[in-house]
PDB file of C-alpha atoms in Angstrom:
ATOM      1  CA  MET A   1      -9.832   6.447 -48.138  1.00  0.00           C
ATOM      2  CA  ASN A   2      -7.943   8.944 -46.169  1.00  0.00           C
ATOM      3  CA  ILE A   3      -6.884  12.445 -46.997  1.00  0.00           C
ATOM      4  CA  SER A   4      -4.478  14.477 -44.659  1.00  0.00           C
ATOM      5  CA  GLU A   5      -5.429  18.099 -45.529  1.00  0.00           C
ATOM      6  CA  VAL A   6      -7.429  19.931 -48.076  1.00  0.00           C
ATOM      7  CA  LYS A   7      -8.520  23.506 -48.726  1.00  0.00           C
ATOM      8  CA  ILE A   8     -11.536  24.159 -50.788  1.00  0.00           C
ATOM      9  CA  GLY A   9     -13.636  27.205 -52.236  1.00  0.00           C
ATOM     10  CA  LEU A  10     -17.343  27.203 -52.025  1.00  0.00           C
ATOM     11  CA  LYS A  11     -19.584  29.678 -53.900  1.00  0.00           C
ATOM     12  CA  GLY A  12     -23.030  30.548 -52.705  1.00  0.00           C
ATOM     13  CA  LYS A  13     -24.643  27.819 -54.990  1.00  0.00           C
ATOM     14  CA  ASP A  14     -22.213  25.245 -53.410  1.00  0.00           C
ATOM     15  CA  LEU A  15     -23.195  26.197 -49.918  1.00  0.00           C
ATOM     16  CA  LEU A  16     -26.963  25.974 -51.036  1.00  0.00           C
ATOM     17  CA  SER A  17     -26.771  22.660 -52.275  1.00  0.00           C
ATOM     18  CA  ILE A  18     -24.867  21.417 -49.120  1.00  0.00           C
ATOM     19  CA  ILE A  19     -27.536  22.841 -46.850  1.00  0.00           C
ATOM     20  CA  ASN A  20     -30.360  21.431 -48.907  1.00  0.00           C
ATOM     21  CA  GLU A  21     -28.596  17.960 -48.813  1.00  0.00           C
ATOM     22  CA  PHE A  22     -27.696  17.939 -45.146  1.00  0.00           C
ATOM     23  CA  VAL A  23     -30.165  20.339 -43.327  1.00  0.00           C
ATOM     24  CA  LYS A  24     -33.653  18.957 -43.883  1.00  0.00           C
ATOM     25  CA  VAL A  25     -36.209  20.483 -41.755  1.00  0.00           C
ATOM     26  CA  GLU A  26     -39.924  20.349 -42.400  1.00  0.00           C
ATOM     27  CA  GLY A  27     -41.297  23.649 -43.592  1.00  0.00           C
ATOM     28  CA  LEU A  28     -37.892  25.184 -44.123  1.00  0.00           C
ATOM     29  CA  LYS A  29     -36.788  26.221 -47.561  1.00  0.00           C
ATOM     30  CA  VAL A  30     -33.356  27.910 -48.336  1.00  0.00           C
ATOM     31  CA  SER A  31     -33.822  29.522 -51.820  1.00  0.00           C
ATOM     32  CA  GLU A  32     -30.608  31.695 -52.182  1.00  0.00           C
ATOM     33  CA  ILE A  33     -27.057  32.145 -50.592  1.00  0.00           C
ATOM     34  CA  ASP A  34     -24.885  35.113 -51.437  1.00  0.00           C
ATOM     35  CA  ILE A  35     -21.279  35.478 -50.180  1.00  0.00           C
ATOM     36  CA  ASN A  36     -19.482  38.799 -49.947  1.00  0.00           C
ATOM     37  CA  GLU A  37     -18.348  40.261 -46.645  1.00  0.00           C
ATOM     38  CA  ASN A  38     -20.927  38.099 -44.744  1.00  0.00           C
ATOM     39  CA  ILE A  39     -22.915  35.170 -45.835  1.00  0.00           C
ATOM     40  CA  ILE A  40     -26.476  36.246 -46.814  1.00  0.00           C
ATOM     41  CA  ILE A  41     -29.311  33.418 -46.658  1.00  0.00           C
ATOM     42  CA  LYS A  42     -32.625  33.895 -48.246  1.00  0.00           C
ATOM     43  CA  GLY A  43     -35.399  31.555 -47.827  1.00  0.00           C
ATOM     44  CA  SER A  44     -38.830  30.874 -46.143  1.00  0.00           C
ATOM     45  CA  PHE A  45     -40.317  29.021 -43.189  1.00  0.00           C
ATOM     46  CA  LYS A  46     -43.890  27.509 -43.327  1.00  0.00           C
ATOM     47  CA  LYS A  47     -45.719  27.020 -40.051  1.00  0.00           C
ATOM     48  CA  ILE A  48     -49.387  27.583 -40.858  1.00  0.00           C
ATOM     49  CA  VAL A  49     -48.374  30.588 -42.826  1.00  0.00           C
ATOM     50  CA  THR A  50     -45.429  31.104 -45.014  1.00  0.00           C
ATOM     51  CA  VAL A  51     -42.859  33.576 -43.634  1.00  0.00           C
ATOM     52  CA  ASP A  52     -40.060  34.858 -46.057  1.00  0.00           C
ATOM     53  CA  PHE A  53     -36.692  35.638 -44.285  1.00  0.00           C
ATOM     54  CA  THR A  54     -33.323  37.122 -45.149  1.00  0.00           C
ATOM     55  CA  GLY A  55     -30.374  36.758 -42.631  1.00  0.00           C
ATOM     56  CA  SER A  56     -26.829  37.904 -42.719  1.00  0.00           C
ATOM     57  CA  VAL A  57     -24.137  35.980 -40.720  1.00  0.00           C
ATOM     58  CA  LYS A  58     -20.544  36.911 -40.271  1.00  0.00           C
ATOM     59  CA  LEU A  59     -18.170  34.158 -39.561  1.00  0.00           C
ATOM     60  CA  LYS A  60     -16.113  34.639 -36.410  1.00  0.00           C
ATOM     61  CA  ARG A  61     -14.145  31.502 -35.607  1.00  0.00           C
ATOM     62  CA  VAL A  62     -13.764  27.718 -35.658  1.00  0.00           C
ATOM     63  CA  ASP A  63     -12.958  25.628 -32.671  1.00  0.00           C
ATOM     64  CA  ASN A  64     -13.024  21.883 -32.424  1.00  0.00           C
ATOM     65  CA  GLY A  65     -15.377  21.425 -35.244  1.00  0.00           C
ATOM     66  CA  ILE A  66     -17.771  24.162 -34.091  1.00  0.00           C
ATOM     67  CA  ILE A  67     -18.296  26.946 -36.410  1.00  0.00           C
ATOM     68  CA  GLU A  68     -19.478  30.296 -34.600  1.00  0.00           C
ATOM     69  CA  GLY A  69     -20.923  33.182 -36.538  1.00  0.00           C
ATOM     70  CA  GLU A  70     -22.740  36.545 -35.553  1.00  0.00           C
ATOM     71  CA  LEU A  71     -26.107  37.370 -36.917  1.00  0.00           C
ATOM     72  CA  VAL A  72     -25.532  40.910 -38.049  1.00  0.00           C
ATOM     73  CA  ASP A  73     -29.029  41.344 -39.900  1.00  0.00           C
ATOM     74  CA  PHE A  74     -32.352  39.616 -39.926  1.00  0.00           C
ATOM     75  CA  LYS A  75     -35.438  40.538 -41.807  1.00  0.00           C
ATOM     76  CA  LEU A  76     -38.909  38.894 -42.234  1.00  0.00           C
ATOM     77  CA  SER A  77     -41.208  39.396 -45.326  1.00  0.00           C
ATOM     78  CA  LYS A  78     -39.058  42.401 -46.293  1.00  0.00           C
ATOM     79  CA  ILE A  79     -39.819  44.360 -43.265  1.00  0.00           C
ATOM     80  CA  LYS A  80     -36.971  45.374 -41.025  1.00  0.00           C
ATOM     81  CA  ILE A  81     -37.424  44.065 -37.516  1.00  0.00           C
ATOM     82  CA  ILE A  82     -36.308  45.890 -34.471  1.00  0.00           C
ATOM     83  CA  SER A  83     -33.558  44.071 -32.366  1.00  0.00           C
ATOM     84  CA  PHE A  84     -35.479  42.532 -29.607  1.00  0.00           C
ATOM     85  CA  ILE A  85     -38.377  41.138 -31.729  1.00  0.00           C
ATOM     86  CA  ARG A  86     -35.772  40.011 -34.314  1.00  0.00           C
ATOM     87  CA  LYS A  87     -33.986  37.821 -31.647  1.00  0.00           C
ATOM     88  CA  ALA A  88     -37.133  36.454 -30.446  1.00  0.00           C
ATOM     89  CA  ALA A  89     -38.290  35.598 -33.978  1.00  0.00           C
ATOM     90  CA  LEU A  90     -35.004  34.014 -34.796  1.00  0.00           C
ATOM     91  CA  LYS A  91     -35.027  31.922 -31.666  1.00  0.00           C
ATOM     92  CA  PHE A  92     -38.431  30.283 -32.713  1.00  0.00           C
ATOM     93  CA  ALA A  93     -37.267  29.661 -36.200  1.00  0.00           C
ATOM     94  CA  LEU A  94     -33.923  28.147 -35.120  1.00  0.00           C
ATOM     95  CA  ARG A  95     -35.553  25.976 -32.554  1.00  0.00           C
ATOM     96  CA  ALA A  96     -36.918  23.870 -35.349  1.00  0.00           C
ATOM     97  CA  ILE A  97     -33.338  23.161 -36.741  1.00  0.00           C
ATOM     98  CA  GLU A  98     -31.531  22.826 -33.313  1.00  0.00           C
ATOM     99  CA  GLU A  99     -31.920  19.114 -33.385  1.00  0.00           C
ATOM    100  CA  LYS A 100     -29.868  19.101 -36.765  1.00  0.00           C
ATOM    101  CA  GLY A 101     -26.807  20.666 -34.999  1.00  0.00           C
ATOM    102  CA  ILE A 102     -27.490  24.553 -35.456  1.00  0.00           C
ATOM    103  CA  LYS A 103     -28.468  26.703 -32.577  1.00  0.00           C
ATOM    104  CA  TYR A 104     -28.765  30.298 -31.673  1.00  0.00           C
ATOM    105  CA  LEU A 105     -27.204  31.730 -28.527  1.00  0.00           C
ATOM    106  CA  ASP A 106     -26.816  35.172 -27.346  1.00  0.00           C
ATOM    107  CA  GLY A 107     -26.786  36.754 -30.774  1.00  0.00           C
ATOM    108  CA  LYS A 108     -24.633  34.098 -32.202  1.00  0.00           C
ATOM    109  CA  VAL A 109     -25.418  31.173 -34.540  1.00  0.00           C
ATOM    110  CA  ILE A 110     -23.357  28.107 -33.584  1.00  0.00           C
ATOM    111  CA  ILE A 111     -23.008  25.163 -36.143  1.00  0.00           C
ATOM    112  CA  ASP A 112     -21.851  21.606 -35.048  1.00  0.00           C
ATOM    113  CA  LEU A 113     -20.508  20.121 -38.197  1.00  0.00           C
ATOM    114  CA  LYS A 114     -19.848  16.757 -36.468  1.00  0.00           C
ATOM    115  CA  TYR A 115     -23.446  16.498 -35.316  1.00  0.00           C
ATOM    116  CA  ILE A 116     -24.760  17.561 -38.879  1.00  0.00           C
ATOM    117  CA  LEU A 117     -22.876  14.735 -40.368  1.00  0.00           C
ATOM    118  CA  LYS A 118     -23.259  12.176 -37.628  1.00  0.00           C
ATOM    119  CA  ASP A 119     -25.738   9.991 -39.700  1.00  0.00           C
ATOM    120  CA  VAL A 120     -23.723  10.409 -42.954  1.00  0.00           C
ATOM    121  CA  PRO A 121     -21.560   7.343 -43.398  1.00  0.00           C
ATOM    122  CA  TYR A 122     -19.756   8.512 -46.502  1.00  0.00           C
ATOM    123  CA  VAL A 123     -17.414  11.256 -45.167  1.00  0.00           C
ATOM    124  CA  ASP A 124     -16.007  12.626 -41.912  1.00  0.00           C
ATOM    125  CA  PHE A 125     -13.452  15.369 -41.562  1.00  0.00           C
ATOM    126  CA  ASP A 126     -12.216  18.172 -39.088  1.00  0.00           C
ATOM    127  CA  VAL A 127     -12.667  21.799 -39.976  1.00  0.00           C
ATOM    128  CA  THR A 128      -9.551  23.753 -38.900  1.00  0.00           C
ATOM    129  CA  ASN A 129     -10.222  27.216 -40.507  1.00  0.00           C
ATOM    130  CA  ILE A 130     -12.774  28.998 -42.363  1.00  0.00           C
ATOM    131  CA  ASN A 131     -12.852  32.489 -44.064  1.00  0.00           C
ATOM    132  CA  VAL A 132     -14.521  34.646 -46.552  1.00  0.00           C
ATOM    133  CA  ASN A 133     -12.871  36.365 -49.567  1.00  0.00           C
ATOM    134  CA  GLU A 134     -14.878  38.328 -51.943  1.00  0.00           C
ATOM    135  CA  ASP A 135     -17.677  35.907 -53.148  1.00  0.00           C
ATOM    136  CA  THR A 136     -15.983  32.549 -52.032  1.00  0.00           C
ATOM    137  CA  LEU A 137     -16.139  30.784 -48.653  1.00  0.00           C
ATOM    138  CA  TYR A 138     -12.718  28.997 -48.059  1.00  0.00           C
ATOM    139  CA  VAL A 139     -12.679  25.972 -45.764  1.00  0.00           C
ATOM    140  CA  GLU A 140      -9.579  24.269 -44.576  1.00  0.00           C
ATOM    141  CA  ALA A 141      -9.957  20.577 -43.322  1.00  0.00           C
ATOM    142  CA  ASN A 142      -7.839  17.699 -42.230  1.00  0.00           C
ATOM    143  CA  ASN A 143      -8.366  14.075 -41.123  1.00  0.00           C
ATOM    144  CA  ILE A 144     -10.719  13.577 -44.003  1.00  0.00           C
ATOM    145  CA  GLU A 145     -12.139   9.932 -44.412  1.00  0.00           C
ATOM    146  CA  ILE A 146     -14.135   9.028 -47.407  1.00  0.00           C
ATOM    147  CA  SER A 147     -15.989   5.757 -47.958  1.00  0.00           C
ATOM    148  CA  ILE A 148     -17.853   5.125 -51.251  1.00  0.00           C
ATOM    149  CA  GLU A 149     -19.524   2.217 -49.661  1.00  0.00           C
ATOM    150  CA  GLY A 150     -20.787   4.206 -46.660  1.00  0.00           C
ATOM    151  CA  THR A 151     -19.129   2.037 -44.028  1.00  0.00           C
ATOM    152  CA  LEU A 152     -17.682   4.876 -41.863  1.00  0.00           C
ATOM    153  CA  LYS A 153     -18.489   4.297 -38.080  1.00  0.00           C
ATOM    154  CA  LYS A 154     -18.991   7.352 -36.054  1.00  0.00           C
ATOM    155  CA  ASP A 155     -19.560   7.776 -32.271  1.00  0.00           C
ATOM    156  CA  ASN A 156     -22.831   6.310 -31.398  1.00  0.00           C
ATOM    157  CA  LYS A 157     -24.174   8.923 -28.968  1.00  0.00           C
ATOM    158  CA  GLU A 158     -27.758   7.714 -29.167  1.00  0.00           C
ATOM    159  CA  GLU A 159     -26.543   4.291 -27.577  1.00  0.00           C
ATOM    160  CA  ASP A 160     -24.688   6.123 -24.936  1.00  0.00           C
ATOM    161  CA  VAL A 161     -27.793   8.200 -24.233  1.00  0.00           C
ATOM    162  CA  LYS A 162     -29.964   5.034 -23.977  1.00  0.00           C
ATOM    163  CA  LEU A 163     -27.511   3.432 -21.538  1.00  0.00           C
ATOM    164  CA  LEU A 164     -27.517   6.396 -19.476  1.00  0.00           C
ATOM    165  CA  GLU A 165     -31.356   6.729 -19.490  1.00  0.00           C
ATOM    166  CA  GLU A 166     -31.679   3.041 -18.292  1.00  0.00           C
ATOM    167  CA  ALA A 167     -29.110   3.714 -15.502  1.00  0.00           C
ATOM    168  CA  GLU A 168     -30.986   6.848 -14.353  1.00  0.00           C
ATOM    169  CA  GLU A 169     -34.326   4.876 -14.525  1.00  0.00           C
ATOM    170  CA  GLU A 170     -32.961   2.277 -12.023  1.00  0.00           C
ATOM    171  CA  ASP A 171     -31.711   5.125  -9.577  1.00  0.00           C
ATOM    172  CA  TYR A 172     -35.212   6.711  -9.998  1.00  0.00           C
ATOM    173  CA  GLU A 173     -37.036   3.645  -9.069  1.00  0.00           C
ATOM    174  CA  GLU A 174     -34.895   3.049  -6.050  1.00  0.00           C
ATOM    175  CA  GLU A 175     -35.289   6.924  -5.072  1.00  0.00           C
ATOM    176  CA  ILE A 176     -39.088   6.833  -5.011  1.00  0.00           C
ATOM    177  CA  LYS A 177     -39.312   3.811  -2.793  1.00  0.00           C
ATOM    178  CA  GLU A 178     -37.733   5.931  -0.016  1.00  0.00           C
ATOM    179  CA  VAL A 179     -39.943   8.981  -0.280  1.00  0.00           C
ATOM    180  CA  ALA A 180     -41.269  10.157   3.041  1.00  0.00           C
ATOM    181  CA  LYS A 181     -44.695  11.663   2.917  1.00  0.00           C
ATOM    182  CA  VAL A 182     -45.670  15.136   4.208  1.00  0.00           C
ATOM    183  CA  GLU A 183     -47.726  14.947   7.438  1.00  0.00           C
ATOM    184  CA  ASP A 184     -50.211  17.868   8.086  1.00  0.00           C
ATOM    185  CA  ILE A 185     -53.872  18.563   9.031  1.00  0.00           C
ATOM    186  CA  TYR A 186     -54.965  17.079   5.592  1.00  0.00           C
ATOM    187  CA  THR A 187     -53.166  13.858   6.306  1.00  0.00           C
ATOM    188  CA  LYS A 188     -54.995  13.532   9.676  1.00  0.00           C
ATOM    189  CA  GLY A 189     -58.440  14.499   8.101  1.00  0.00           C
ATOM    190  CA  ARG A 190     -57.909  11.982   5.065  1.00  0.00           C
ATOM    191  CA  ARG A 191     -57.088   9.249   7.460  1.00  0.00           C
ATOM    192  CA  ILE A 192     -60.229   9.785   9.581  1.00  0.00           C
ATOM    193  CA  PHE A 193     -62.389   9.897   6.462  1.00  0.00           C
ATOM    194  CA  GLU A 194     -60.748   6.745   5.278  1.00  0.00           C
ATOM    195  CA  ASN A 195     -61.474   4.780   8.210  1.00  0.00           C
ATOM    196  CA  LYS A 196     -65.320   5.816   8.069  1.00  0.00           C
ATOM    197  CA  LEU A 197     -65.570   4.456   4.401  1.00  0.00           C
ATOM    198  CA  PRO A 198     -67.611   1.335   3.918  1.00  0.00           C
ATOM    199  CA  GLU A 199     -65.693  -1.833   3.407  1.00  0.00           C
ATOM    200  CA  LYS A 200     -66.948  -2.210  -0.179  1.00  0.00           C
ATOM    201  CA  ILE A 201     -65.691   1.296  -1.000  1.00  0.00           C
ATOM    202  CA  LYS A 202     -62.110   1.218   0.574  1.00  0.00           C
ATOM    203  CA  PRO A 203     -60.608  -0.666  -2.412  1.00  0.00           C
ATOM    204  CA  PHE A 204     -61.328   2.408  -4.536  1.00  0.00           C
ATOM    205  CA  LYS A 205     -60.423   4.954  -1.881  1.00  0.00           C
ATOM    206  CA  GLU A 206     -57.273   6.107  -3.836  1.00  0.00           C
ATOM    207  CA  TYR A 207     -59.496   7.119  -6.824  1.00  0.00           C
ATOM    208  CA  LEU A 208     -61.953   8.855  -4.584  1.00  0.00           C
ATOM    209  CA  PHE A 209     -59.384  11.013  -3.146  1.00  0.00           C
ATOM    210  CA  ILE A 210     -57.692  12.133  -6.446  1.00  0.00           C
ATOM    211  CA  ILE A 211     -59.315  15.629  -6.382  1.00  0.00           C
ATOM    212  CA  PRO A 212     -58.599  16.384  -2.696  1.00  0.00           C
ATOM    213  CA  ASP A 213     -55.152  14.926  -2.970  1.00  0.00           C
ATOM    214  CA  MET A 214     -54.572  17.141  -6.013  1.00  0.00           C
ATOM    215  CA  LEU A 215     -55.754  20.276  -4.210  1.00  0.00           C
ATOM    216  CA  ALA A 216     -53.671  19.364  -1.095  1.00  0.00           C
ATOM    217  CA  LEU A 217     -50.668  18.756  -3.423  1.00  0.00           C
ATOM    218  CA  ILE A 218     -50.972  22.319  -5.099  1.00  0.00           C
ATOM    219  CA  TYR A 219     -51.328  23.951  -1.619  1.00  0.00           C
ATOM    220  CA  ARG A 220     -48.185  22.116  -0.379  1.00  0.00           C
ATOM    221  CA  LEU A 221     -46.090  22.886  -3.467  1.00  0.00           C
ATOM    222  CA  LEU A 222     -47.025  26.554  -3.210  1.00  0.00           C
ATOM    223  CA  LYS A 223     -45.574  26.445   0.409  1.00  0.00           C
ATOM    224  CA  ASP A 224     -42.515  24.290  -0.535  1.00  0.00           C
ATOM    225  CA  LYS A 225     -39.268  26.215  -0.831  1.00  0.00           C
ATOM    226  CA  ARG A 226     -37.951  23.777  -3.287  1.00  0.00           C
ATOM    227  CA  VAL A 227     -40.390  24.790  -5.981  1.00  0.00           C
ATOM    228  CA  PRO A 228     -39.148  27.441  -8.329  1.00  0.00           C
ATOM    229  CA  ILE A 229     -40.784  30.859  -7.839  1.00  0.00           C
ATOM    230  CA  LYS A 230     -41.639  30.842 -11.652  1.00  0.00           C
ATOM    231  CA  THR A 231     -43.516  27.608 -11.246  1.00  0.00           C
ATOM    232  CA  LYS A 232     -45.447  28.821  -8.337  1.00  0.00           C
ATOM    233  CA  LEU A 233     -46.385  31.980 -10.243  1.00  0.00           C
ATOM    234  CA  VAL A 234     -47.750  29.738 -13.035  1.00  0.00           C
ATOM    235  CA  ILE A 235     -49.854  27.715 -10.546  1.00  0.00           C
ATOM    236  CA  SER A 236     -51.299  30.863  -8.978  1.00  0.00           C
ATOM    237  CA  ALA A 237     -52.169  32.374 -12.392  1.00  0.00           C
ATOM    238  CA  ALA A 238     -53.907  29.128 -13.428  1.00  0.00           C
ATOM    239  CA  ILE A 239     -55.869  29.106 -10.417  1.00  0.00           C
ATOM    240  CA  ALA A 240     -56.845  32.729 -10.869  1.00  0.00           C
ATOM    241  CA  TYR A 241     -57.686  32.155 -14.581  1.00  0.00           C
ATOM    242  CA  ILE A 242     -59.873  28.976 -13.765  1.00  0.00           C
ATOM    243  CA  SER A 243     -61.663  30.683 -10.664  1.00  0.00           C
ATOM    244  CA  PHE A 244     -62.660  33.850 -12.707  1.00  0.00           C
ATOM    245  CA  PRO A 245     -66.440  33.689 -13.412  1.00  0.00           C
ATOM    246  CA  THR A 246     -66.248  34.772 -16.950  1.00  0.00           C
ATOM    247  CA  ASP A 247     -63.790  34.364 -19.862  1.00  0.00           C
ATOM    248  CA  ILE A 248     -60.934  36.618 -19.333  1.00  0.00           C
ATOM    249  CA  ILE A 249     -59.760  36.120 -23.146  1.00  0.00           C
ATOM    250  CA  PRO A 250     -62.911  36.630 -25.483  1.00  0.00           C
ATOM    251  CA  ASP A 251     -63.297  33.536 -27.779  1.00  0.00           C
ATOM    252  CA  ASN A 252     -63.237  35.662 -30.930  1.00  0.00           C
ATOM    253  CA  ILE A 253     -59.694  36.488 -30.505  1.00  0.00           C
ATOM    254  CA  PRO A 254     -57.616  34.196 -32.918  1.00  0.00           C
ATOM    255  CA  PHE A 255     -55.498  31.484 -31.540  1.00  0.00           C
ATOM    256  CA  ILE A 256     -55.329  32.626 -27.779  1.00  0.00           C
ATOM    257  CA  GLY A 257     -59.340  32.989 -27.696  1.00  0.00           C
ATOM    258  CA  ASN A 258     -59.415  29.103 -28.102  1.00  0.00           C
ATOM    259  CA  ILE A 259     -57.807  28.494 -24.739  1.00  0.00           C
ATOM    260  CA  ASP A 260     -60.142  26.703 -22.400  1.00  0.00           C
ATOM    261  CA  ASP A 261     -59.865  25.761 -18.692  1.00  0.00           C
ATOM    262  CA  ILE A 262     -58.961  22.125 -19.382  1.00  0.00           C
ATOM    263  CA  GLY A 263     -55.984  23.303 -21.624  1.00  0.00           C
ATOM    264  CA  VAL A 264     -54.772  25.682 -18.743  1.00  0.00           C
ATOM    265  CA  ILE A 265     -55.175  22.813 -16.244  1.00  0.00           C
ATOM    266  CA  ILE A 266     -53.068  20.210 -18.357  1.00  0.00           C
ATOM    267  CA  PHE A 267     -50.521  22.963 -19.235  1.00  0.00           C
ATOM    268  CA  THR A 268     -50.058  23.976 -15.528  1.00  0.00           C
ATOM    269  CA  LEU A 269     -49.707  20.172 -14.416  1.00  0.00           C
ATOM    270  CA  ASN A 270     -47.217  19.555 -17.245  1.00  0.00           C
ATOM    271  CA  LYS A 271     -45.148  22.700 -16.306  1.00  0.00           C
ATOM    272  CA  LEU A 272     -45.266  21.271 -12.688  1.00  0.00           C
ATOM    273  CA  ILE A 273     -44.149  17.958 -13.758  1.00  0.00           C
ATOM    274  CA  ASP A 274     -41.300  19.389 -15.691  1.00  0.00           C
ATOM    275  CA  ASP A 275     -40.146  21.991 -13.366  1.00  0.00           C
ATOM    276  CA  VAL A 276     -40.381  20.100  -9.935  1.00  0.00           C
ATOM    277  CA  PRO A 277     -38.275  16.941  -8.934  1.00  0.00           C
ATOM    278  CA  ILE A 278     -40.455  13.914  -8.855  1.00  0.00           C
ATOM    279  CA  VAL A 279     -39.426  13.108  -5.233  1.00  0.00           C
ATOM    280  CA  VAL A 280     -40.643  16.576  -4.146  1.00  0.00           C
ATOM    281  CA  ILE A 281     -44.035  15.795  -5.813  1.00  0.00           C
ATOM    282  CA  LEU A 282     -44.298  12.467  -4.254  1.00  0.00           C
ATOM    283  CA  GLU A 283     -43.468  13.873  -0.824  1.00  0.00           C
ATOM    284  CA  ASN A 284     -46.348  16.098  -1.097  1.00  0.00           C
ATOM    285  CA  TRP A 285     -48.793  13.762  -2.783  1.00  0.00           C
ATOM    286  CA  GLN A 286     -50.906  11.888  -0.067  1.00  0.00           C
ATOM    287  CA  GLY A 287     -51.863   9.102  -2.198  1.00  0.00           C
ATOM    288  CA  LYS A 288     -50.002   6.039  -3.479  1.00  0.00           C
ATOM    289  CA  ASN A 289     -47.017   6.664  -5.716  1.00  0.00           C
ATOM    290  CA  ASP A 290     -48.330   4.761  -8.804  1.00  0.00           C
ATOM    291  CA  ILE A 291     -51.392   7.017  -8.943  1.00  0.00           C
ATOM    292  CA  ILE A 292     -49.234  10.247  -9.324  1.00  0.00           C
ATOM    293  CA  ILE A 293     -46.898   8.309 -11.803  1.00  0.00           C
ATOM    294  CA  THR A 294     -49.903   7.240 -13.936  1.00  0.00           C
ATOM    295  CA  LEU A 295     -51.294  10.864 -13.740  1.00  0.00           C
ATOM    296  CA  LYS A 296     -47.911  12.068 -15.064  1.00  0.00           C
ATOM    297  CA  THR A 297     -48.157   9.748 -18.020  1.00  0.00           C
ATOM    298  CA  LEU A 298     -51.744  10.979 -18.784  1.00  0.00           C
ATOM    299  CA  VAL A 299     -50.778  14.640 -18.603  1.00  0.00           C
ATOM    300  CA  GLU A 300     -47.994  14.083 -21.172  1.00  0.00           C
ATOM    301  CA  TYR A 301     -50.465  12.443 -23.684  1.00  0.00           C
ATOM    302  CA  ALA A 302     -53.238  15.199 -22.802  1.00  0.00           C
ATOM    303  CA  VAL A 303     -50.962  18.058 -23.782  1.00  0.00           C
ATOM    304  CA  ASN A 304     -51.340  17.257 -27.500  1.00  0.00           C
ATOM    305  CA  LEU A 305     -55.115  16.526 -27.144  1.00  0.00           C
ATOM    306  CA  THR A 306     -56.188  19.875 -25.378  1.00  0.00           C
ATOM    307  CA  GLY A 307     -55.576  23.542 -25.646  1.00  0.00           C
ATOM    308  CA  ALA A 308     -52.428  23.050 -23.412  1.00  0.00           C
ATOM    309  CA  ARG A 309     -50.135  23.324 -26.584  1.00  0.00           C
ATOM    310  CA  ASN A 310     -51.706  26.851 -27.262  1.00  0.00           C
ATOM    311  CA  VAL A 311     -51.036  27.838 -23.563  1.00  0.00           C
ATOM    312  CA  GLU A 312     -47.418  26.458 -23.780  1.00  0.00           C
ATOM    313  CA  LYS A 313     -46.758  28.702 -27.010  1.00  0.00           C
ATOM    314  CA  ILE A 314     -47.936  31.756 -25.201  1.00  0.00           C
ATOM    315  CA  TYR A 315     -45.827  30.922 -22.324  1.00  0.00           C
ATOM    316  CA  ARG A 316     -42.738  30.290 -24.268  1.00  0.00           C
ATOM    317  CA  PHE A 317     -43.230  33.641 -26.277  1.00  0.00           C
ATOM    318  CA  ILE A 318     -43.361  35.513 -23.072  1.00  0.00           C
ATOM    319  CA  GLU A 319     -40.420  33.647 -21.630  1.00  0.00           C
ATOM    320  CA  GLU A 320     -38.303  34.327 -24.754  1.00  0.00           C
ATOM    321  CA  ILE A 321     -39.104  38.061 -24.768  1.00  0.00           C
ATOM    322  CA  SER A 322     -38.357  38.314 -20.990  1.00  0.00           C
ATOM    323  CA  THR A 323     -34.843  36.833 -21.535  1.00  0.00           C
ATOM    324  CA  ILE A 324     -33.896  39.354 -24.327  1.00  0.00           C
TER     325      ILE A 324
END
């Protein structure tokens, strides 16, 4: 069924029911929505502890199905939060719902209606205008399609992404075959040592050299101009932390006191893998390519099994604060 154009009025309770129906995020509960000059949203977010929040959004414009609003006020647990902390806290909260089509950028809340409704086969529409009058939100839409049987077909972005990933994987495999290894004094020393290994040991030489190869990799990456300065600082800080004879952070400090050397190492390796192109890593890796590829996979699994996740949370928090 098709409808050319429609204008509807939504009260706070209507918006509340729509959000609870289509924006499902673990730990997020929206309990109340009031409409006056702005849209006031009250609720809570539970992540270890429950944090109550109140946010006030002023609608700015609608463009091609994207609704843009300005966050004019945000409070946590009835405490007024100063501007830069408010923005940082909001970033963390909205990261949980970004995959649902709602994100925060430079003081603005951006809502992608098409993305929110992508998995809903019963209705599709284009929003052309939206405004607030007294206690009602008025929405104008056109090109409305309704299917009682749920047979609407929408753009399958996931399939497109899958095809793109397969093409990129083929290009990646071709690219790593042509990697030219770095030649330096470590290369010569490693080769000499290899030649002196007993014949029975030589089949296992790649595993014997993992630790010295890793140290050489880190040294080379610190010298490589293609590696971001921020990544080099993370590597240097990790080396300093691990080399320190005693714990810099006492164990009795909640959360961050549980960070151990293994967690720091895994976080640093994961950060290095994320920030540095694999070709650059392979060029600086003295061993066989399949060793570093396997190590990359192991690191990705180890992130969730060690204290690396705690290190990452601290790093992300510092990064968020530095961008405000």
